[in-house]
XYZ file of C-alpha atoms in Angstrom:
59
model
C 96.651 120.904 122.519
C 99.258 118.929 120.636
C 99.607 115.204 121.122
C 102.327 113.821 123.362
C 104.668 113.282 120.388
C 104.527 117.057 119.683
C 105.434 118.107 123.229
C 109.106 119.071 123.591
C 111.525 119.063 126.533
C 111.090 121.956 129.011
C 107.799 123.184 127.507
C 105.146 124.052 130.095
C 101.433 123.459 129.519
C 98.905 125.262 131.703
C 95.217 124.959 132.546
C 93.441 128.254 131.910
C 90.867 127.518 134.623
C 92.810 126.359 137.704
C 96.391 127.219 136.730
C 97.777 123.662 136.943
C 101.105 123.503 135.096
C 102.736 120.458 133.494
C 106.390 120.607 132.428
C 107.749 118.170 129.847
C 110.720 116.390 131.421
C 110.922 113.505 128.929
C 109.807 113.527 125.307
C 107.580 110.763 123.957
C 109.310 108.731 121.266
C 106.670 106.007 120.962
C 103.804 108.008 119.435
C 103.394 109.765 116.135
C 103.082 106.827 113.755
C 100.216 104.379 113.521
C 102.427 101.382 114.312
C 104.108 103.100 117.284
C 100.803 104.436 118.587
C 99.366 100.943 118.758
C 102.393 99.618 120.648
C 102.250 102.345 123.316
C 98.460 102.331 123.678
C 97.713 105.684 122.034
C 95.191 104.469 119.485
C 93.695 107.948 119.186
C 95.455 111.311 119.358
C 96.607 112.015 122.915
C 94.926 114.945 124.621
C 95.749 116.504 127.959
C 92.677 118.147 129.487
C 92.085 119.823 132.835
C 88.848 121.329 134.170
C 87.094 120.156 130.989
C 89.338 122.037 128.533
C 92.575 121.263 126.683
C 95.715 122.531 128.373
C 97.668 125.147 126.405
C 101.339 125.893 125.879
C 102.514 128.592 128.283
C 104.066 131.727 126.841
């Protein structure tokens, strides 16, 4: 799954196991660079997991 800085408005990410869906309603503008990542707390690449697996872009 992409990091939060790669997720774009109105995209929907889904869990393949339980079907949970997350819709992007606000894009992250703080991540993507080392300096910005440190200021927002994302020291490592963001990852959105559910049921032990990365969520995937729907469609």
